């Protein structure tokens, strides 16, 4: 029996949905298929719980096992094999291969009816360095308030401990910037959030999950990140959209309100 694995952060789960054949195969499945979801973000599994073909999914929510294996020193394929072994799934039967141009569709019970808006994600799952500093959030909000379109701020609070037991993610609160054209959505499901990206005009925010989705949907992206951010200085696959004409990337200290306003006016 074939099986699917979606692991690591929400951004990684999104990347698998767009790049790997697994999500397409699941959408076409006509018999039960094991689906292992092992993500830092406990809400990632909503993509599959609300899927129109969920009746054919055997869902394994193994977020806790991913953290356990990560803290034990396992990495990459080692974690994947361990997750499959725990679930009793044959690692060799995992669905592999490229998506082949398939664009994923997401099903949600709480889609927001809107077109041409901007999505602002100020926080990130690793809050110690990738969530925007408060001054950058306020500077960005000032620009967004002046736009002639709706702005949705996406937040979702959850607790994520680090490998040494310290808290690296907890609450996400952006209510201080709400008002006017800015609406804070703090309980939107993951698939509804991804659909919000699909119908958006642009994405603005931290180096995080929705920036990946916005790039896959070829949306304009204004992304801000820490100084000497490794994904930027030594580009990884997570930086695949940085060279695009419709991407503005700046370190926190170089975020300029006038530049951001001019960038957003272009799209």
Short mmCIF file of C-alpha atoms in Angstrom, two decimals, residues 5 25 32-33 38 46 62 65 133 171 188 224 233 253 263:
data_model
loop_
_atom_site.label_atom_id
_atom_site.label_comp_id
_atom_site.label_asym_id
_atom_site.label_seq_id
_atom_site.Cartn_x
_atom_site.Cartn_y
_atom_site.Cartn_z
CA UNK A 5 4.57 11.71 4.56
CA UNK A 25 -2.00 11.15 -5.60
CA UNK A 32 -7.52 4.12 2.06
CA UNK A 33 -4.00 5.60 2.04
CA UNK A 38 4.49 15.15 11.64
CA UNK A 46 -5.99 20.61 8.98
CA UNK A 62 2.81 12.31 14.75
CA UNK A 65 7.21 11.78 17.49
CA UNK A 133 10.55 42.89 15.70
CA UNK A 171 1.52 33.48 21.58
CA UNK A 188 -8.19 30.72 10.44
CA UNK A 224 11.86 40.61 6.00
CA UNK A 233 23.28 34.58 2.52
CA UNK A 253 17.49 47.00 9.89
CA UNK A 263 6.86 48.15 -4.10
#
